[in-house]
mmCIF file of C-alpha atoms in Angstrom:
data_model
loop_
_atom_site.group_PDB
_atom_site.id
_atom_site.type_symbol
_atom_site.label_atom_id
_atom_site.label_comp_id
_atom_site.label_asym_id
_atom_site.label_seq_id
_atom_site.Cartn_x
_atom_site.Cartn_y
_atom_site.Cartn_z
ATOM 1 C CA UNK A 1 -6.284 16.690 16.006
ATOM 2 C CA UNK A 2 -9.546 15.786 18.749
ATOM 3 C CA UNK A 3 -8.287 12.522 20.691
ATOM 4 C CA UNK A 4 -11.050 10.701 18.948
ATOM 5 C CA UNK A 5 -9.480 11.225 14.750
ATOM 6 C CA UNK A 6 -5.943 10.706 16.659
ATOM 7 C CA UNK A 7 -7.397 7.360 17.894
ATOM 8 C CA UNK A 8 -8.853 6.651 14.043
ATOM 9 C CA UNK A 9 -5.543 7.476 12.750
ATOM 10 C CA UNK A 10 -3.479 5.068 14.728
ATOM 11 C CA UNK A 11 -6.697 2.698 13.974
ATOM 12 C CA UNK A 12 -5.938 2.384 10.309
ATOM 13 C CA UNK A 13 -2.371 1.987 10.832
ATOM 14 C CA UNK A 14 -2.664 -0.310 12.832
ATOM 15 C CA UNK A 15 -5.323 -2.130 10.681
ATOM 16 C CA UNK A 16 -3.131 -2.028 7.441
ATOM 17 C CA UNK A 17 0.232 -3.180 9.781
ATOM 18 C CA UNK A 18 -1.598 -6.140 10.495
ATOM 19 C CA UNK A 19 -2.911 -7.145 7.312
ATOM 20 C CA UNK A 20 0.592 -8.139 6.648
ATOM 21 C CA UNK A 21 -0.449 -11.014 9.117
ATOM 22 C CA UNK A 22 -3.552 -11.190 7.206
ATOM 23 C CA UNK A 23 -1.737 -11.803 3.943
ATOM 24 C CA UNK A 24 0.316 -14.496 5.610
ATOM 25 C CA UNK A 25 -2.533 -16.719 6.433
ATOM 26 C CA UNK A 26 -3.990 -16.449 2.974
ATOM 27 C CA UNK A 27 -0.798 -17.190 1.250
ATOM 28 C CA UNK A 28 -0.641 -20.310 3.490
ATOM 29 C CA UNK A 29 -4.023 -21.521 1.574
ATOM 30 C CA UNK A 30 -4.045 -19.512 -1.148
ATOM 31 C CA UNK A 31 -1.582 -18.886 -4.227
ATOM 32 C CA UNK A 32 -0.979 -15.197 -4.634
ATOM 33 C CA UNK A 33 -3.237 -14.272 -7.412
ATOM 34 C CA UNK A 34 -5.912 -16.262 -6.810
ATOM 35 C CA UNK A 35 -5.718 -14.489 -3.291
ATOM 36 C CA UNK A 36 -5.583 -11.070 -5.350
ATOM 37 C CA UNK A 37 -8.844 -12.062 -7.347
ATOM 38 C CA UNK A 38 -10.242 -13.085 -4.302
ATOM 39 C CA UNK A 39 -9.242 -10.266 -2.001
ATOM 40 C CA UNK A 40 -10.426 -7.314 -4.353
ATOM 41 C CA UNK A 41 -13.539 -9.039 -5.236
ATOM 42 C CA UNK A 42 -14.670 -9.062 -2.088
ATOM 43 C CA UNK A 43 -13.368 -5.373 -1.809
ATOM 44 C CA UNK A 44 -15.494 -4.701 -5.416
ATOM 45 C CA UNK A 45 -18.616 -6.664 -4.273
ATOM 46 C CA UNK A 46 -20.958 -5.681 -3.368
ATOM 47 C CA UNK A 47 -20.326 -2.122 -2.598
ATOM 48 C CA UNK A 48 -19.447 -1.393 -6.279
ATOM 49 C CA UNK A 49 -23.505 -1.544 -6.571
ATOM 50 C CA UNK A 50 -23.970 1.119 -4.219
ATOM 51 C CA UNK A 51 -21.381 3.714 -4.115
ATOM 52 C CA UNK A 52 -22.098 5.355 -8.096
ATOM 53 C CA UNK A 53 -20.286 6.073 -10.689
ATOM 54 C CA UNK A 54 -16.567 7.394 -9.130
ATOM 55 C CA UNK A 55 -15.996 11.184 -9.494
ATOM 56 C CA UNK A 56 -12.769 10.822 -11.314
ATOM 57 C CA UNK A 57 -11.734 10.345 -15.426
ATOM 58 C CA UNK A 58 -11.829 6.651 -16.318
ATOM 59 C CA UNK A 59 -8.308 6.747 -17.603
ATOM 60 C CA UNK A 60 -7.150 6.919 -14.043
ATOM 61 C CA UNK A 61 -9.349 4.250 -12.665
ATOM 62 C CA UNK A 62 -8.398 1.348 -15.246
ATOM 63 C CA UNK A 63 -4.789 2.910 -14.738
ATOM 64 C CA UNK A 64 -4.252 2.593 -10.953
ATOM 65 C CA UNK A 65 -6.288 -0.124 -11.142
ATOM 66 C CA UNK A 66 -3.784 -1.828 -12.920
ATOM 67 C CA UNK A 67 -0.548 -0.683 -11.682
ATOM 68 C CA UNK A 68 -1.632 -0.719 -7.787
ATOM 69 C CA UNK A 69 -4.306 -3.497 -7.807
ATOM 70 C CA UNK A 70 -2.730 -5.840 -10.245
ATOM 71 C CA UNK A 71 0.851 -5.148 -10.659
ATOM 72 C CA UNK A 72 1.728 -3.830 -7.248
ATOM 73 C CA UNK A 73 -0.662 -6.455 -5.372
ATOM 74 C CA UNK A 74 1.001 -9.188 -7.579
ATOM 75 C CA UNK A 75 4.337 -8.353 -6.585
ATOM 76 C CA UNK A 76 3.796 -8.280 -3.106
ATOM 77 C CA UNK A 77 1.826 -11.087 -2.736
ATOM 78 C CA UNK A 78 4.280 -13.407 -4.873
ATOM 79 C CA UNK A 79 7.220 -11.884 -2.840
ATOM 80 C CA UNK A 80 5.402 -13.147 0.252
ATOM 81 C CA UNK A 81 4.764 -16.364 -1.483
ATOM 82 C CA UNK A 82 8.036 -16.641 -2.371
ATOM 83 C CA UNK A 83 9.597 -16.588 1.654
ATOM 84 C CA UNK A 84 9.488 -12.876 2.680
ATOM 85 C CA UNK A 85 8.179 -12.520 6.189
ATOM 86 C CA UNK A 86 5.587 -10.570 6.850
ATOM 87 C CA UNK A 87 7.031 -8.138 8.978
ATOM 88 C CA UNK A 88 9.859 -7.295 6.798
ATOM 89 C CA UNK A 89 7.451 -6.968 3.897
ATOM 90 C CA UNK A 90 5.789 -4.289 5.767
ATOM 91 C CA UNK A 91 8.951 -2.622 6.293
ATOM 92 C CA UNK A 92 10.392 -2.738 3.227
ATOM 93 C CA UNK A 93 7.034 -1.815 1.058
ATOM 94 C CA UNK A 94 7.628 1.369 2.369
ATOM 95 C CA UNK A 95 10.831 2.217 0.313
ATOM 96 C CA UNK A 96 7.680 3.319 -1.868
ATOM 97 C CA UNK A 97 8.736 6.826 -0.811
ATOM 98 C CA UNK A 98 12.023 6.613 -2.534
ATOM 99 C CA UNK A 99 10.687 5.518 -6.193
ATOM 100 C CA UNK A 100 7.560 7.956 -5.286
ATOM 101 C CA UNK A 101 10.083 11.238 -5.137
ATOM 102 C CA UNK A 102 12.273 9.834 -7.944
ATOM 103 C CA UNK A 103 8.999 9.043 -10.161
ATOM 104 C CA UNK A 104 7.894 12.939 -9.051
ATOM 105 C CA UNK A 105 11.303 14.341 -9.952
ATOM 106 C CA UNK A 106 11.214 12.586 -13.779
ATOM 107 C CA UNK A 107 7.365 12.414 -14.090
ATOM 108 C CA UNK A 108 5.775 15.571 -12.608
ATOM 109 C CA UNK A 109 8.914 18.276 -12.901
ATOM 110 C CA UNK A 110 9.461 18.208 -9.040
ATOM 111 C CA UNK A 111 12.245 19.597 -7.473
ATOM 112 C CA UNK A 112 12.796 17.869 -3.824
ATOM 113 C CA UNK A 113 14.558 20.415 -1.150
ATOM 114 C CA UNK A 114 17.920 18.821 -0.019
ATOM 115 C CA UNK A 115 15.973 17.728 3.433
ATOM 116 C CA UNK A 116 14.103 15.614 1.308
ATOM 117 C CA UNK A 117 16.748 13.916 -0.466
ATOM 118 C CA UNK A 118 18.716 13.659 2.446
ATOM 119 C CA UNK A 119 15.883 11.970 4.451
ATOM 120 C CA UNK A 120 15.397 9.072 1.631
ATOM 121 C CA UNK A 121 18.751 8.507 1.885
ATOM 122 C CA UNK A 122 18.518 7.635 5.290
ATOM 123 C CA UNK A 123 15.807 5.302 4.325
ATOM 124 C CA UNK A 124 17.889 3.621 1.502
ATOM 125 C CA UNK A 125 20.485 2.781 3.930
ATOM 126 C CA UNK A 126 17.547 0.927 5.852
ATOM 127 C CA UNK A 127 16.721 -1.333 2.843
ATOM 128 C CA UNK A 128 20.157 -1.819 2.401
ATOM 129 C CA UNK A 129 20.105 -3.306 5.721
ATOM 130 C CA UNK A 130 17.463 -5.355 5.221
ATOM 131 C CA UNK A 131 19.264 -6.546 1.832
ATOM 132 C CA UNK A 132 22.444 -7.705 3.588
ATOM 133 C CA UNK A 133 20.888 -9.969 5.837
ATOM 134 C CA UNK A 134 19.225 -11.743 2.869
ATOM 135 C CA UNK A 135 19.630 -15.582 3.333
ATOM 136 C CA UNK A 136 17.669 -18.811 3.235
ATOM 137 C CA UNK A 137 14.784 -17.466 5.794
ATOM 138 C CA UNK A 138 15.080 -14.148 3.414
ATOM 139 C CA UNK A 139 15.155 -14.785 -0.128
ATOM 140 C CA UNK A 140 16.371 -12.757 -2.453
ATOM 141 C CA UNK A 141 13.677 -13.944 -4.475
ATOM 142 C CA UNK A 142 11.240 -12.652 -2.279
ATOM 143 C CA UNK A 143 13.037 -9.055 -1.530
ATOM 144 C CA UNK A 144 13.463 -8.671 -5.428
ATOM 145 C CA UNK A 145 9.717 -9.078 -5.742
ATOM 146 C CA UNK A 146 8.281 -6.794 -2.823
ATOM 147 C CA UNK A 147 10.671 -4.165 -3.756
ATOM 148 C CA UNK A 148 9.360 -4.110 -7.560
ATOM 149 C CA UNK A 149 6.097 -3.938 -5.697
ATOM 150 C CA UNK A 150 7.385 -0.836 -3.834
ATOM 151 C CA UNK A 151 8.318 0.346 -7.379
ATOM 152 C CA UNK A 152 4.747 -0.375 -8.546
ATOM 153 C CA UNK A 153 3.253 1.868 -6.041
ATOM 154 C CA UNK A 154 5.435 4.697 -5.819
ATOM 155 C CA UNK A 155 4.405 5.153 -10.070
ATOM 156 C CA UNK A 156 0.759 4.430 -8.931
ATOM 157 C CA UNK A 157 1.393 7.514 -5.947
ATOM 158 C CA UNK A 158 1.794 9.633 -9.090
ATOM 159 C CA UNK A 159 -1.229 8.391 -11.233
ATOM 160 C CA UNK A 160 -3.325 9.124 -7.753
ATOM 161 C CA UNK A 161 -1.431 12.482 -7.899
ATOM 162 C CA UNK A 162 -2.942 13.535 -11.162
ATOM 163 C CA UNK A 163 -6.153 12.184 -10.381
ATOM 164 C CA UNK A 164 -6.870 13.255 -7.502
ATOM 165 C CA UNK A 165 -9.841 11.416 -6.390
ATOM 166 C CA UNK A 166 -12.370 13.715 -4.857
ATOM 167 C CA UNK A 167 -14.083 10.347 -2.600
ATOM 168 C CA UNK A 168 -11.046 7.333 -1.771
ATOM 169 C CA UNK A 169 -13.488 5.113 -0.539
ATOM 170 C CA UNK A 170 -15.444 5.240 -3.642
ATOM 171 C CA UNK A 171 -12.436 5.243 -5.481
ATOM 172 C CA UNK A 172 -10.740 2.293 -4.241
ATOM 173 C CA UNK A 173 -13.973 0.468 -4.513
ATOM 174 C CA UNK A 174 -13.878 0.661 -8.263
ATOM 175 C CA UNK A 175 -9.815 0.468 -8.410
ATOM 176 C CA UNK A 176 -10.899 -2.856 -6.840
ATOM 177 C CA UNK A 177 -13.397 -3.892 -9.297
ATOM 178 C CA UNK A 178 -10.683 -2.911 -11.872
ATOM 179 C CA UNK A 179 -8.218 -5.422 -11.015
ATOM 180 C CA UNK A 180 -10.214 -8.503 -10.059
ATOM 181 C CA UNK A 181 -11.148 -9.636 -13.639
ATOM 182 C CA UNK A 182 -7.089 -9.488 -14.846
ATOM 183 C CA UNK A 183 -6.154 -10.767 -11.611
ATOM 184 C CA UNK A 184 -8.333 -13.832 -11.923
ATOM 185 C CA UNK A 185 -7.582 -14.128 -15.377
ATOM 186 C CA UNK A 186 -3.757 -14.080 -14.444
ATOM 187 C CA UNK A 187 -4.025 -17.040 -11.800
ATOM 188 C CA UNK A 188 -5.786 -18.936 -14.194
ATOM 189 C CA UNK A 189 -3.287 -18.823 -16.710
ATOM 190 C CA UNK A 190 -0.470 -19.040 -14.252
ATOM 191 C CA UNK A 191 -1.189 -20.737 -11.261
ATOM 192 C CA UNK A 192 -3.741 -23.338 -13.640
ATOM 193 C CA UNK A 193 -7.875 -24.046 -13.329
ATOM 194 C CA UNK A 194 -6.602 -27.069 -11.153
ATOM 195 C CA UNK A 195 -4.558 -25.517 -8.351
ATOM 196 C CA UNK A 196 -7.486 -23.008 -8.395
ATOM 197 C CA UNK A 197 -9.898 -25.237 -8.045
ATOM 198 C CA UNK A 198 -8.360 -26.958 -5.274
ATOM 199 C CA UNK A 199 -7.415 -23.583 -3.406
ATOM 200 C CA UNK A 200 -11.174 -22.733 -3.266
ATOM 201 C CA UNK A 201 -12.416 -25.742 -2.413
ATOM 202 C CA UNK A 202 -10.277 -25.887 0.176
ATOM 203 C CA UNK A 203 -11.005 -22.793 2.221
ATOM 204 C CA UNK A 204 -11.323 -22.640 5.677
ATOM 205 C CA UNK A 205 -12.392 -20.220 7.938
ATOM 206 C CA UNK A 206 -9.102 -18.781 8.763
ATOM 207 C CA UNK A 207 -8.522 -18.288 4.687
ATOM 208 C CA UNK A 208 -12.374 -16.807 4.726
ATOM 209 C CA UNK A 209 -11.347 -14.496 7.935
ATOM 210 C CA UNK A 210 -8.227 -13.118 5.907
ATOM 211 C CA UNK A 211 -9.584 -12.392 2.935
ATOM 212 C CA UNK A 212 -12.578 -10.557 4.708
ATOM 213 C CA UNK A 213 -9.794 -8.778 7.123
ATOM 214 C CA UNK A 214 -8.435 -7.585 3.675
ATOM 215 C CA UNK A 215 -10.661 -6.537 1.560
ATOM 216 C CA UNK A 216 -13.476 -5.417 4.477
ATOM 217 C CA UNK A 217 -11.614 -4.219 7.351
ATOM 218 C CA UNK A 218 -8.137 -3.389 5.797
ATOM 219 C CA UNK A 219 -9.420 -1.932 1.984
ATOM 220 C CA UNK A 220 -13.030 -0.722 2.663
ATOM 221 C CA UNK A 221 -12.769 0.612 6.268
ATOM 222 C CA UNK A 222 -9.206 1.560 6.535
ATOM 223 C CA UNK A 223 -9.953 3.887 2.942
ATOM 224 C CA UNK A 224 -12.817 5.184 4.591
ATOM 225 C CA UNK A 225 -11.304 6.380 8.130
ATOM 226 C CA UNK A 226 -8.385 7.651 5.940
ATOM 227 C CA UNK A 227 -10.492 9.793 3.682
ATOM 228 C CA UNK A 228 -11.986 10.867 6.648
ATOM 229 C CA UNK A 229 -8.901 12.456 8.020
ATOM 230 C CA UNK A 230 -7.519 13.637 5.191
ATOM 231 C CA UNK A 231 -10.819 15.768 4.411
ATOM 232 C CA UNK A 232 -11.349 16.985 8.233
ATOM 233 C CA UNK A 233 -7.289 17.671 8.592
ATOM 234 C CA UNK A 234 -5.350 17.797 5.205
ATOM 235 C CA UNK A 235 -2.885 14.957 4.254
ATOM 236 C CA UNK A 236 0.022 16.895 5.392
ATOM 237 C CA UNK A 237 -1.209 16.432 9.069
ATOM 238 C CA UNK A 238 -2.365 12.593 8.489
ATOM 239 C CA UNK A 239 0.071 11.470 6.009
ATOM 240 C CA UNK A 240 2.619 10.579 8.653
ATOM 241 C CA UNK A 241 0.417 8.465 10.736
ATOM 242 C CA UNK A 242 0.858 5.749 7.822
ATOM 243 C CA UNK A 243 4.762 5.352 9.127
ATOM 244 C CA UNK A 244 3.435 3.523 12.091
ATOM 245 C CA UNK A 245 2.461 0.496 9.506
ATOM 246 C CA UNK A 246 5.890 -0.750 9.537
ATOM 247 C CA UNK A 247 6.063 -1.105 13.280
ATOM 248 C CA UNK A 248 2.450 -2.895 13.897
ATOM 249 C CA UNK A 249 3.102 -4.850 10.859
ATOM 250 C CA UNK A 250 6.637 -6.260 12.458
ATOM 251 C CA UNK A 251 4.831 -5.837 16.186
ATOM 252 C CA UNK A 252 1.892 -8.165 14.644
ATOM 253 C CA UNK A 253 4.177 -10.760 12.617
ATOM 254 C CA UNK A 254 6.356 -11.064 15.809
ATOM 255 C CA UNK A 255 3.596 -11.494 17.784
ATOM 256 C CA UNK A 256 1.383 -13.737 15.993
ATOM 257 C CA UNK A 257 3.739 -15.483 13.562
ATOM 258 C CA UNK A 258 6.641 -15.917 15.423
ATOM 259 C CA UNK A 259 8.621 -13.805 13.489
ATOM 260 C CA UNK A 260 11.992 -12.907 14.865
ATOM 261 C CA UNK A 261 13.219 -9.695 15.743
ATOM 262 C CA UNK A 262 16.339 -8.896 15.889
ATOM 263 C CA UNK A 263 18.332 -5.750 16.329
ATOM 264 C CA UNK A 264 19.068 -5.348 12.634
ATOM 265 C CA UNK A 265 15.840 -5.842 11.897
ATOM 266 C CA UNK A 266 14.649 -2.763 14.629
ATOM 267 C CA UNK A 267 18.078 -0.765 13.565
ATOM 268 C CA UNK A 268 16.429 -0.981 9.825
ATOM 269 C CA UNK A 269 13.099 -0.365 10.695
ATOM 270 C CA UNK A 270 14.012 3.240 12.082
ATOM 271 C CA UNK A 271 16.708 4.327 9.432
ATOM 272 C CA UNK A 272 13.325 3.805 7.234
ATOM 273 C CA UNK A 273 11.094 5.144 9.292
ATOM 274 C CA UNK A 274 12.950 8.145 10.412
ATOM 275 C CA UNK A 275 14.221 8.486 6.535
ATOM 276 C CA UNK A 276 10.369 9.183 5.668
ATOM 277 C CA UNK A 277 9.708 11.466 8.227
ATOM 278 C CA UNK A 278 12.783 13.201 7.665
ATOM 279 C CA UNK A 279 12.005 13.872 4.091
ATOM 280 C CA UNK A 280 8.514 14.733 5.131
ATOM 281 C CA UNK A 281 9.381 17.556 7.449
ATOM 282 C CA UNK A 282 11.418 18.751 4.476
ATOM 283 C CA UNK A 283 8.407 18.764 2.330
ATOM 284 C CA UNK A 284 8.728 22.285 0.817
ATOM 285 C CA UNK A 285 9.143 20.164 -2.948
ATOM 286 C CA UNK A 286 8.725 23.262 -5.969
ATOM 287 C CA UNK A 287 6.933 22.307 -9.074
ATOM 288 C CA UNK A 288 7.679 23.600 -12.325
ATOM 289 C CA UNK A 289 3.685 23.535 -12.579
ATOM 290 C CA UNK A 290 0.920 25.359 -11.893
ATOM 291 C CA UNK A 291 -1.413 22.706 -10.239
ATOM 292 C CA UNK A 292 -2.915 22.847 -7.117
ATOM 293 C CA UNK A 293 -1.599 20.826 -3.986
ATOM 294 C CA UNK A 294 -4.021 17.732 -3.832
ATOM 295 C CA UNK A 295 -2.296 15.986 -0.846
ATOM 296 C CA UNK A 296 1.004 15.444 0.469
ATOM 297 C CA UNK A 297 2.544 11.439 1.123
ATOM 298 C CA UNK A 298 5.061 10.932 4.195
ATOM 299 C CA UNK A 299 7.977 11.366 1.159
ATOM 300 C CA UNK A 300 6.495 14.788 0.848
ATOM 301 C CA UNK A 301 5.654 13.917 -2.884
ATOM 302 C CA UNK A 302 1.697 15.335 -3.329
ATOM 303 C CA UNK A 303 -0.126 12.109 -3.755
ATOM 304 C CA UNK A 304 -2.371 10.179 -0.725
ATOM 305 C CA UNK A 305 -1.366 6.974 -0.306
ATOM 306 C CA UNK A 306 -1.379 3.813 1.854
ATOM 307 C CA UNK A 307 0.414 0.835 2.904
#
């Protein structure tokens, strides 16, 4: 990889790590799917007028749409809500890779070497970690949610398997559009016109700066550099540049939020970490199938995916 597309690599990673910070200050002013409307709005609008129609069946736009934009996005976002820190969030989202092989296994007739198995096992005992220290500044609230939101997207890695959008950026632009009506619909409903009413009204211009850090520099750009790669290189060579996201995500909520860090937390973050990779360097998975390889994810399940 030229120095430059190594630079773009850690780029994005370290652009979505941080959006966990992002996510923090929005939640602060925001509820969490009002923030959702907001954030993939802004993601929709008003590139959805310029990019044309997107090159994939619209089953699988509505579909990942609504399991990653809405029901993933949800989850995460009310598990952040509900006392999660930020950093941890980022670290534990990416247990994705566990429900992504298991979803592969029953879903798509893969058959994960042992390496593979052996490697999310080693990241299971990292959640695990971070489930024991679960406590009043950890809820288990909070964990239950951004794990189901792990869920969420390792079953969405499998819709973007099958679909296998030929542009992301494109792509996510109208995955975006997707799930801002129902998520807007949802926090009115929920969260009530009222609270609504107030949260907008009350924006300020660190609220404003999040939500465009989200949906602009975190959805729009980060999808494009990433697409980039993976066209130039092949996800098998990028796809494990999206384990750093855990460690600028916890680097970033330390950092700006004041987030401690202690060894557990560190100990956690590499049995997850190194579980991934682990499986991914065992990524010689068999199908019972006769499709083509689209891309492969740092669980070594072939879907492209992001934090």
């Amino acid at each position: 990889m030229r120095p430059r597309d190594l630079m773009l690599a850690v780029a994005v990673a370290a652009a979505w790590g941080c959006n966990f910070v992002a996510i923090e200050v929005g939640l602060d002013r925001m509820p969490p799917l009002l923030f959702g409307a907001l954030r993939f709005g802004l993601a929709a609008l008003p590139a959805v007028l310029f990019v044309g129609r997107p090159r994939t069946p619209w089953r699988w736009v509505l579909g990942i749409g609504l399991v990653l934009g809405v029901v993933k996005f949800s989850l995460l976002f009310g598990g952040m809500a509900a006392g999660l820190p930020a950093g941890l969030s980022s670290l534990l989202l990416q247990s994705q890779a566990v429900f992504t092989t298991v979803f592969a296994v029953g879903l798509l007739g893969e058959r994960p070497a042992a390496r593979q198995w052996a490697g999310l096992g080693v990241a299971v005992l990292g959640v695990l970690l971070v489930a024991s220290r679960l406590g009043a500044d950890r809820p288990v609230e909070g964990f239950l949610l951004v794990l189901a939101a792990a869920v969420a997207w390792g079953l969405s890695n499998i819709m973007m398997r099958r679909a296998a959008p030929p542009d992301m950026l494109r792509f996510m632009v109208w995955v975006s559009a997707v799930a801002t009506l129902p998520l807007l619909g949802l926090s009115l409903l929920v969260e009530g016109p009222a609270r609504v009413g107030e949260a907008v009204a009350a924006l300020d211009g660190a609220g404003l700066g999040a939500l465009a850090y989200i949906a602009w520099i975190s959805t729009l750009a980060g999808f494009a550099g990433w697409g980039l790669l993976i066209r130039r290189y092949g996800a098998a060579t990028v796809a494990p540049f999206s384990m750093l996201v855990p460690f600028f995500g916890m680097g970033s909520a330390a950092l700006v939020l004041h987030e401690p860090l202690g060894a557990p937390d560190l100990v956690a973050g590499a049995l997850v970490v190194g579980g991934v990779l682990l499986s991914a360097a065992g990524a010689g998975t068999r199908h019972t199938s006769q499709e083509p390889d689209q891309s492969v994810t740092p669980a070594g399940c072939r879907v492209v995916s992001t934090a």
